[in-house]
mmCIF file of C-alpha atoms and ligand atoms in Angstrom:
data_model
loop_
_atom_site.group_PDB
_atom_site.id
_atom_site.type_symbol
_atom_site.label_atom_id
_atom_site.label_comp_id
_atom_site.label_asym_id
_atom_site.label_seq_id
_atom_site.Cartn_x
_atom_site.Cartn_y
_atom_site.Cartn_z
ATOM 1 C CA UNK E 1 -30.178 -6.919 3.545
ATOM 2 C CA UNK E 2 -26.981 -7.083 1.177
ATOM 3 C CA UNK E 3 -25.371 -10.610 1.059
ATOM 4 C CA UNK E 4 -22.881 -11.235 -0.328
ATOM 5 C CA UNK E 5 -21.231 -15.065 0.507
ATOM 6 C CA UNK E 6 -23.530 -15.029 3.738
ATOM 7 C CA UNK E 7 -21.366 -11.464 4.745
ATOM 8 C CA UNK E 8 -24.382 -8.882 5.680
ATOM 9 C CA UNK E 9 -22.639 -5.580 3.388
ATOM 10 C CA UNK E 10 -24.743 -3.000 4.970
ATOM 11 C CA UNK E 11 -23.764 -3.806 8.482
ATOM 12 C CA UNK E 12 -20.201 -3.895 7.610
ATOM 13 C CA UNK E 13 -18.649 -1.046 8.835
ATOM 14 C CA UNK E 14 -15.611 -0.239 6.136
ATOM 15 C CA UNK E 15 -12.369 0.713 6.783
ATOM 16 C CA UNK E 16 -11.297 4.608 5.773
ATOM 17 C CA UNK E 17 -7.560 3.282 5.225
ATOM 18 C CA UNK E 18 -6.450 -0.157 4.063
ATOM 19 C CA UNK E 19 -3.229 -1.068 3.875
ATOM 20 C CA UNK E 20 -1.617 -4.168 2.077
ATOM 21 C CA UNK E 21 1.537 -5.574 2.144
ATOM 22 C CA UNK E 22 0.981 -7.859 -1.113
ATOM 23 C CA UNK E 23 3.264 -11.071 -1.041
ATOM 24 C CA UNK E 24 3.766 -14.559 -2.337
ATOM 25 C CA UNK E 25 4.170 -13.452 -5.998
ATOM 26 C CA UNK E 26 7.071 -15.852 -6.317
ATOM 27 C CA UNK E 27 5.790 -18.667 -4.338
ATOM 28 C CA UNK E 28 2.781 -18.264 -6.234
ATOM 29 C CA UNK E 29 4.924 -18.789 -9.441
ATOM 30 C CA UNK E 30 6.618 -21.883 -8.252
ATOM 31 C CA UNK E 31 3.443 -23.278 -7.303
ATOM 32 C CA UNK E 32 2.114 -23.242 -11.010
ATOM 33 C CA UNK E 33 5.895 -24.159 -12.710
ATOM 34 C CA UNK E 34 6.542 -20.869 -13.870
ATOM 35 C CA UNK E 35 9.128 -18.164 -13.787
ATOM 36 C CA UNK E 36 8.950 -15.974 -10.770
ATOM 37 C CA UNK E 37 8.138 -12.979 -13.403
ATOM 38 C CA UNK E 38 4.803 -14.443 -14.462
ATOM 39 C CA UNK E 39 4.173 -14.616 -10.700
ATOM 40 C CA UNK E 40 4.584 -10.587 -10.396
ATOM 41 C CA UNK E 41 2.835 -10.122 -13.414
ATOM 42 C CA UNK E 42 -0.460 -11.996 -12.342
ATOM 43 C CA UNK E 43 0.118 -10.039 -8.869
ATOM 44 C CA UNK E 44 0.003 -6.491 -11.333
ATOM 45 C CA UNK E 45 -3.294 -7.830 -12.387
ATOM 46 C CA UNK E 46 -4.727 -8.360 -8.831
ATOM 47 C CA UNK E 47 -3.258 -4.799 -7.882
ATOM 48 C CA UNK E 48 -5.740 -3.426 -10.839
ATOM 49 C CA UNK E 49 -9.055 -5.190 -9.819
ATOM 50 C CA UNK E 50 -7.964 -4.382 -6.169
ATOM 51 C CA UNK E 51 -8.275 -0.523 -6.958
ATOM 52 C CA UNK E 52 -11.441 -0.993 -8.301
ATOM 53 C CA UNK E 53 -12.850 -3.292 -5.586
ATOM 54 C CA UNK E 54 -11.400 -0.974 -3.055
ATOM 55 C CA UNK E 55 -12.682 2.103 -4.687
ATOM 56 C CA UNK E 56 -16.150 -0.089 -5.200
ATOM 57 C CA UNK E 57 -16.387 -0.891 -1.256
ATOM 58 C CA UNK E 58 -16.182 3.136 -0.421
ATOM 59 C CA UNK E 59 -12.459 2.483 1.084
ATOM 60 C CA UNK E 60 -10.993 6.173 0.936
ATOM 61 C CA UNK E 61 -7.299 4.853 0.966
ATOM 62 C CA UNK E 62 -5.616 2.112 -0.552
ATOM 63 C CA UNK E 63 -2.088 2.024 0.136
ATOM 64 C CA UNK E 64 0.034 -1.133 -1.679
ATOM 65 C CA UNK E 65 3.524 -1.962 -1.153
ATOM 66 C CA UNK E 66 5.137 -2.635 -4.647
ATOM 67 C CA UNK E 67 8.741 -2.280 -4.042
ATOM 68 C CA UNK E 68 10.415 -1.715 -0.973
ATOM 69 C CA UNK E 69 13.972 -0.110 -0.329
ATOM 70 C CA UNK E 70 15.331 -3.737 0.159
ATOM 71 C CA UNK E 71 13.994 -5.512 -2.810
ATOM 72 C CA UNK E 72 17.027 -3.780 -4.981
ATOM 73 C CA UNK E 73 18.951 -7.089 -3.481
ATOM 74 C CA UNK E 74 17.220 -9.186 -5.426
ATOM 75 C CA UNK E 75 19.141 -10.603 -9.145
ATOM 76 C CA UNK E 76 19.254 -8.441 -11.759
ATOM 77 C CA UNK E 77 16.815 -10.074 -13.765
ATOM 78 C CA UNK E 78 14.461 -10.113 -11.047
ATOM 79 C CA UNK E 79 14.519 -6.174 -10.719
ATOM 80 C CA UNK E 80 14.584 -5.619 -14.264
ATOM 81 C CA UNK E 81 10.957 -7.561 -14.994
ATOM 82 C CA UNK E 82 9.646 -5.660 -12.323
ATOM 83 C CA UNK E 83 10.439 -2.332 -13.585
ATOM 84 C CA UNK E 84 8.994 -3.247 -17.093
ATOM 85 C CA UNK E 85 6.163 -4.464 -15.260
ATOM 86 C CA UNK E 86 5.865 -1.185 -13.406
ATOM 87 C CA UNK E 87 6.087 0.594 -17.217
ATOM 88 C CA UNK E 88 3.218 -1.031 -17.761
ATOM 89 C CA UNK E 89 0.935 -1.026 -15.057
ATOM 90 C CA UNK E 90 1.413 2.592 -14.661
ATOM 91 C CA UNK E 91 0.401 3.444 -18.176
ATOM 92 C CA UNK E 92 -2.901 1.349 -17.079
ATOM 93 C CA UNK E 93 -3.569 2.745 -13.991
ATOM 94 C CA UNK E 94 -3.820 6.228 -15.595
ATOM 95 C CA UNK E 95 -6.573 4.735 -17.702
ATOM 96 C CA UNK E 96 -8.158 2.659 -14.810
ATOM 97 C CA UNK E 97 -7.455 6.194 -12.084
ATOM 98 C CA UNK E 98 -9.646 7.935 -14.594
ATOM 99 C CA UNK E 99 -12.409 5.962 -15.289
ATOM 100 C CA UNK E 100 -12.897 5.106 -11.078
ATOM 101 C CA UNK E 101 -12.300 9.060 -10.641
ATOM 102 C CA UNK E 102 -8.957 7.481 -7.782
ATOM 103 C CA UNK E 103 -6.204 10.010 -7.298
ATOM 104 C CA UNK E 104 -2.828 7.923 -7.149
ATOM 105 C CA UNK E 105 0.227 9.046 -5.160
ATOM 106 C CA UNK E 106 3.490 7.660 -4.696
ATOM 107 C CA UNK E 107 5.160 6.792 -1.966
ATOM 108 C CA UNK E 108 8.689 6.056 -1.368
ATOM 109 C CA UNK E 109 12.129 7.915 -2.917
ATOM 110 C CA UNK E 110 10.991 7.699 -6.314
ATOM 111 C CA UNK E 111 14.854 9.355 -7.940
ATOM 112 C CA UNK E 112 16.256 6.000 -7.453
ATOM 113 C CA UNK E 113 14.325 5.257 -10.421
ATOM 114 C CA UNK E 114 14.817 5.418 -14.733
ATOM 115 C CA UNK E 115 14.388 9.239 -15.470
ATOM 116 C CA UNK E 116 10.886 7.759 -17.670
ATOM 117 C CA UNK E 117 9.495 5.931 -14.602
ATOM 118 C CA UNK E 118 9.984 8.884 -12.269
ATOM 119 C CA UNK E 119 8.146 10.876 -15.461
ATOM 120 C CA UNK E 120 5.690 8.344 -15.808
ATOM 121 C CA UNK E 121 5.106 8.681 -11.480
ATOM 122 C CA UNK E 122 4.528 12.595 -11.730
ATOM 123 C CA UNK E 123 2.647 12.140 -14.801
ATOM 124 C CA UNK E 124 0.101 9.993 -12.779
ATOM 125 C CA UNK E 125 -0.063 12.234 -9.585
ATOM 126 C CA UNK E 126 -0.798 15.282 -11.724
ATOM 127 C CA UNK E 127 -3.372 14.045 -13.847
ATOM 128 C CA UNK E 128 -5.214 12.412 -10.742
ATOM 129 C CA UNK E 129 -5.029 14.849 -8.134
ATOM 130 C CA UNK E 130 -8.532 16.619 -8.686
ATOM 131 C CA UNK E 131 -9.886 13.044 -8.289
ATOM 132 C CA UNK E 132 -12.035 12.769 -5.296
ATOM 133 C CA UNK E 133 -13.068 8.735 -4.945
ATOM 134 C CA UNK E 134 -10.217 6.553 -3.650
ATOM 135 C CA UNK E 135 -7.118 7.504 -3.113
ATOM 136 C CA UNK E 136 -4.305 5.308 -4.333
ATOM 137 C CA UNK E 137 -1.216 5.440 -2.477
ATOM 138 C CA UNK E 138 1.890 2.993 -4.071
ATOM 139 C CA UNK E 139 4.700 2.125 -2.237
ATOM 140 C CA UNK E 140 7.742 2.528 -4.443
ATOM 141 C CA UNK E 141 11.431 2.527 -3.189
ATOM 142 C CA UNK E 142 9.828 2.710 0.274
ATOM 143 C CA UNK E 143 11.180 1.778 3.456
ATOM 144 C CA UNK E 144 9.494 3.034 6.658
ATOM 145 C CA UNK E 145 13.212 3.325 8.033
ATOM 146 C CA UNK E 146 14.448 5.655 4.920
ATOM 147 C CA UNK E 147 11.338 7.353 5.416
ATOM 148 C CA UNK E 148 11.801 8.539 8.594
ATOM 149 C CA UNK E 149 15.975 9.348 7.968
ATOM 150 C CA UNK E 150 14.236 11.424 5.040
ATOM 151 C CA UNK E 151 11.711 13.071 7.361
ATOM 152 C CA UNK E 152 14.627 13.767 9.998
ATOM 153 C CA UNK E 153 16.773 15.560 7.314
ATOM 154 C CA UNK E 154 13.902 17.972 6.603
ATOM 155 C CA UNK E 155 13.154 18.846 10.223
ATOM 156 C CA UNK E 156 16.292 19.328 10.998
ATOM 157 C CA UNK E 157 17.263 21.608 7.832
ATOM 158 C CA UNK E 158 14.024 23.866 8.693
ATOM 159 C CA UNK E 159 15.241 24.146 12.240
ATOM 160 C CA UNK E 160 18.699 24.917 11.314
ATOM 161 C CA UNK E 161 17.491 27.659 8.699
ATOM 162 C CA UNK E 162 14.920 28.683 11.816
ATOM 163 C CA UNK E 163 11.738 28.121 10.365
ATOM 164 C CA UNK E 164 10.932 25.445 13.049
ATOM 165 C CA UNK E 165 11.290 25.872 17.017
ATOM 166 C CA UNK E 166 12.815 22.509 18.318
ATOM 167 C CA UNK E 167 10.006 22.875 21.071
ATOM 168 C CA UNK E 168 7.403 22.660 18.297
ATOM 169 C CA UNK E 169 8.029 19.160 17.402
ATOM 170 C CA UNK E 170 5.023 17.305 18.175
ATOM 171 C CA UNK E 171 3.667 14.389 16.815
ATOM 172 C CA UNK E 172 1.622 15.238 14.345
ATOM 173 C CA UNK E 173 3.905 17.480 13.004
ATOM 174 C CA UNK E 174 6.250 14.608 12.515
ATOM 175 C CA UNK E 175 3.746 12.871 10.795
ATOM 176 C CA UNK E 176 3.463 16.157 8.218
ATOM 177 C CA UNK E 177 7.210 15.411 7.177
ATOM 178 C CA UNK E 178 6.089 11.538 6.576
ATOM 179 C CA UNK E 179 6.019 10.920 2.782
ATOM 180 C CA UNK E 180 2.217 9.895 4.036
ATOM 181 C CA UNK E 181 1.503 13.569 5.486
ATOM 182 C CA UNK E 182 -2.613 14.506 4.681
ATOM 183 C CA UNK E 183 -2.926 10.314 4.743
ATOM 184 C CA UNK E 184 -4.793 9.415 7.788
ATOM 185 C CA UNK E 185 -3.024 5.858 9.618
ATOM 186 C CA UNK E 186 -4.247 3.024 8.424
ATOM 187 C CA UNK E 187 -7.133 1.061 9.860
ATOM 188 C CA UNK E 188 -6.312 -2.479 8.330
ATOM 189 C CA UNK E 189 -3.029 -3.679 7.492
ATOM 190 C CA UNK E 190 -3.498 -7.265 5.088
ATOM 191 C CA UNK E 191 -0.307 -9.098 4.418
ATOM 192 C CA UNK E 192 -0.830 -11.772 1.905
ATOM 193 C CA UNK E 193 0.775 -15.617 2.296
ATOM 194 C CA UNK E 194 1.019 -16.000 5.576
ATOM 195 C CA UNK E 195 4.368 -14.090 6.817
ATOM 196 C CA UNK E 196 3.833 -12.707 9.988
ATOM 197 C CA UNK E 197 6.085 -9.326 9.625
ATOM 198 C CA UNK E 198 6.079 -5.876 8.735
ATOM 199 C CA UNK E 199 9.095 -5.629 6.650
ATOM 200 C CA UNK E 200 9.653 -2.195 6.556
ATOM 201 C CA UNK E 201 6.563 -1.226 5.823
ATOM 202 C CA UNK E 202 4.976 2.069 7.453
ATOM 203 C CA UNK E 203 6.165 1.382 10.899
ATOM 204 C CA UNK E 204 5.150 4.694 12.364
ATOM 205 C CA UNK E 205 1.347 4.722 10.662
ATOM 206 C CA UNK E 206 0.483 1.848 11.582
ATOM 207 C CA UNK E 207 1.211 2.264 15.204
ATOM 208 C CA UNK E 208 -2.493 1.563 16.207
ATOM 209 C CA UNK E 209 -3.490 -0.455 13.106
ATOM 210 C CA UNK E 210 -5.563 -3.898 13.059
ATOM 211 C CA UNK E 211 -3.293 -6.749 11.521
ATOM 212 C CA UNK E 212 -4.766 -9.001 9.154
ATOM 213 C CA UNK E 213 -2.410 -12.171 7.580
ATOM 214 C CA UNK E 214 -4.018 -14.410 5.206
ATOM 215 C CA UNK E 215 -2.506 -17.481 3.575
ATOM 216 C CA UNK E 216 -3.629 -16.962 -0.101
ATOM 217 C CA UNK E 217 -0.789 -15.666 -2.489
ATOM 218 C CA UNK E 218 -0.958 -12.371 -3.262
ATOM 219 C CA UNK E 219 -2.222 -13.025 -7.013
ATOM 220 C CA UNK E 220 -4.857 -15.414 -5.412
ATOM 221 C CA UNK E 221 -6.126 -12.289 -3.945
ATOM 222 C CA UNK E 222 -9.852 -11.007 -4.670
ATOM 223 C CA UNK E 223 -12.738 -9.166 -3.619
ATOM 224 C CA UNK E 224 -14.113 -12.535 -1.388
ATOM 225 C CA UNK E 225 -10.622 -12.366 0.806
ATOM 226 C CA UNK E 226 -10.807 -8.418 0.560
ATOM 227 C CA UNK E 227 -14.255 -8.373 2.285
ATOM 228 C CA UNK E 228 -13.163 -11.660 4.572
ATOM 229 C CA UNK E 229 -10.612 -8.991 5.893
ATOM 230 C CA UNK E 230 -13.068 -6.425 6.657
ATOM 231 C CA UNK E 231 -15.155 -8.863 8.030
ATOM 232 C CA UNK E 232 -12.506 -9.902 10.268
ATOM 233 C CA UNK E 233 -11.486 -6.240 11.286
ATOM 234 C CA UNK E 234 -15.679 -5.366 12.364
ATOM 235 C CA UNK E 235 -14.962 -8.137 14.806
ATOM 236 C CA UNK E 236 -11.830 -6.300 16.339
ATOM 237 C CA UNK E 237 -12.001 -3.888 19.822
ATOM 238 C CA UNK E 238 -9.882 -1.083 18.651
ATOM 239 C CA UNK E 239 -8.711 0.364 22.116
ATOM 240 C CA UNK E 240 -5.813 2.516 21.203
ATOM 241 C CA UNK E 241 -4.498 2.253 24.966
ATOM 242 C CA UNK E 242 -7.586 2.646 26.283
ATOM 243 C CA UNK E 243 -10.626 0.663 27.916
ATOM 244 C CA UNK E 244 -12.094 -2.204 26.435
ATOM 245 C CA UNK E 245 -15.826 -1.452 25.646
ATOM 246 C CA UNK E 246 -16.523 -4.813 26.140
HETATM 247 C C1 IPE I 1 5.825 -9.789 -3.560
HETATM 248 O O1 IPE I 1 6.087 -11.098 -3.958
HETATM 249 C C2 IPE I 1 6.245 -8.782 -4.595
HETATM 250 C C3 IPE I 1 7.464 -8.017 -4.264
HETATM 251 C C4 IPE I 1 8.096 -8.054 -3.128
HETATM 252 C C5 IPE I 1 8.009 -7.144 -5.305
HETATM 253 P P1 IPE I 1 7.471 -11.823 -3.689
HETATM 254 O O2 IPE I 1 8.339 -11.667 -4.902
HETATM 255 O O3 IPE I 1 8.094 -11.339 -2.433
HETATM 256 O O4 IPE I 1 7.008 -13.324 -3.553
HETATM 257 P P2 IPE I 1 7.627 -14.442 -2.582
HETATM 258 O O5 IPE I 1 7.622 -13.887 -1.203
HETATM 259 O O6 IPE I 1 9.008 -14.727 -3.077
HETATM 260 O O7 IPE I 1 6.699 -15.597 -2.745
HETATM 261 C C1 IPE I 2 7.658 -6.910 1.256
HETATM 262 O O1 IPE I 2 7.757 -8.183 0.733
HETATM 263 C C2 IPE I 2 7.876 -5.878 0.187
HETATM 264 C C3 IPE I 2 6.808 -5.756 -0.804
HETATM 265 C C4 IPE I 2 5.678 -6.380 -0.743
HETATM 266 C C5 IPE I 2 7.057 -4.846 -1.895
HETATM 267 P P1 IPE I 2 9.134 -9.001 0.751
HETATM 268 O O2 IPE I 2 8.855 -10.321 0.131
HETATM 269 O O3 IPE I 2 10.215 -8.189 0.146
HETATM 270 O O4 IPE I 2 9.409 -9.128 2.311
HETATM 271 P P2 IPE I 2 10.305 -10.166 3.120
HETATM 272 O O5 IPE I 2 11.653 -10.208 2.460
HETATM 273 O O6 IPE I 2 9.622 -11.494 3.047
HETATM 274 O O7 IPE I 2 10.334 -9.639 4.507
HETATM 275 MG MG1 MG I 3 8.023 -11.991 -0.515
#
């Protein structure tokens, strides 16, 4: 038997797709008297050990939310750090995709970005995509809701041009037009200090997914509240509309 903090790791069945909605970057900031910047660069560092505790545990998708469509409200300054930070990191991650063999894709409209970032995103797609551990799905400029408009275009341009029957439109053909299409739903959705909302976050995908909220800031977060989670979601009765097995 495996223990690990009186948590029995064989019998814990792991998720195939976690999700996380990271939060509390800023809050974690104030909390230490220190510029809400600091607070999103400690939460880059818990993004980096979360790959590799992820990829670790045998999770087959990570998906995190770095930056949705709505953030772009936030000051100047605010949006600025975080696209320095995301410079960065993603110069890192190549390193750290490599060395955990984790293919990393992007989700999200990434042209809203500097021409280098967008560079920097393809750059990291291409030189992962023969990886075959964890896959690493990030959030960028993503909104579920400008996800699906995007989607929506695309069906409707194929069947204007013919190549799709309107009768054909199921829902897994929908889900092929997602930025997510070849992702499977998520199993676990985390969100990190304590707010009880999706924001935007993939609202079709996680139709049938197990919500888990935790009250620990987002750079708080670690392996211990990572397998707390999973924990948590081996104790859930996934019915998806069905019967209760219990
Ligand atoms: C999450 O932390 C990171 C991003 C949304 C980019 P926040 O910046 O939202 O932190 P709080 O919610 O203000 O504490
Ligand atoms: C959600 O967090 C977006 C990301 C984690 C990137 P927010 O902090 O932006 O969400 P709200 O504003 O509290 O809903
Ligand atoms: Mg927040």
């Amino acid at each position: 038997m495996l223990l690990m903090r009186g948590i029995d790791m064989e019998q814990l069945k792991i998720p195939e797709h976690v999700a996380i909605i990271l939060d509390g970057n800023g809050r974690w900031a104030k909390a230490h008297n220190l510029p809400r910047k600091m607070g999103h660069a400690e939460g880059c560092k818990t993004v980096e050990r979360t790959v590799e505790d992820a990829a670790r545990l045998g999770i087959k998708y990570l998906t995190v939310y770095g930056f949705s469509t709505e953030n772009w409200k936030r000051s100047e300054e605010e949006v600025g750090a975080l696209m320095q930070l995301f410079r960065y990191y993603m110069k890192r991650l190549l390193k750290i995709a490599k060395a955990n063999n984790v293919r990393v894709k992007m989700i999200g409209e990434r042209n809203r970005f500097a021409a280098d970032i967008v560079e920097g995103i393809n750059r990291l797609e291409s030189e992962t995509k023969d990886n075959t551990g964890l896959t690493f799905v990030i959030a960028v400029n993503y909104g579920s809701r400008d996800e699906i408009c995007r989607a929506v275009k695309k069906i409707t341009t194929d069947v204007k041009s013919g190549k799709l029957n309107p009768e054909d439109i199921t829902e897994s053909m929908i889900s092929s037009y997602l930025d997510t299409a070849q992702i499977p739903d998520p199993d676990l959705l985390i969100r990190t200090s304590g707010e009880i909302r999706l924001s935007n976050y993939l609202l079709w995908q996680c139709a049938y997914t197990e919500i888990y909220i935790t009250d620990i800031y987002w750079p708080d977060f670690n392996k211990h509240e990572l397998i707390k989670a999973i924990e948590n979601y081996n104790k859930r009765d996934r019915r998806f509309g069905g019967r209760t097995n219990n």
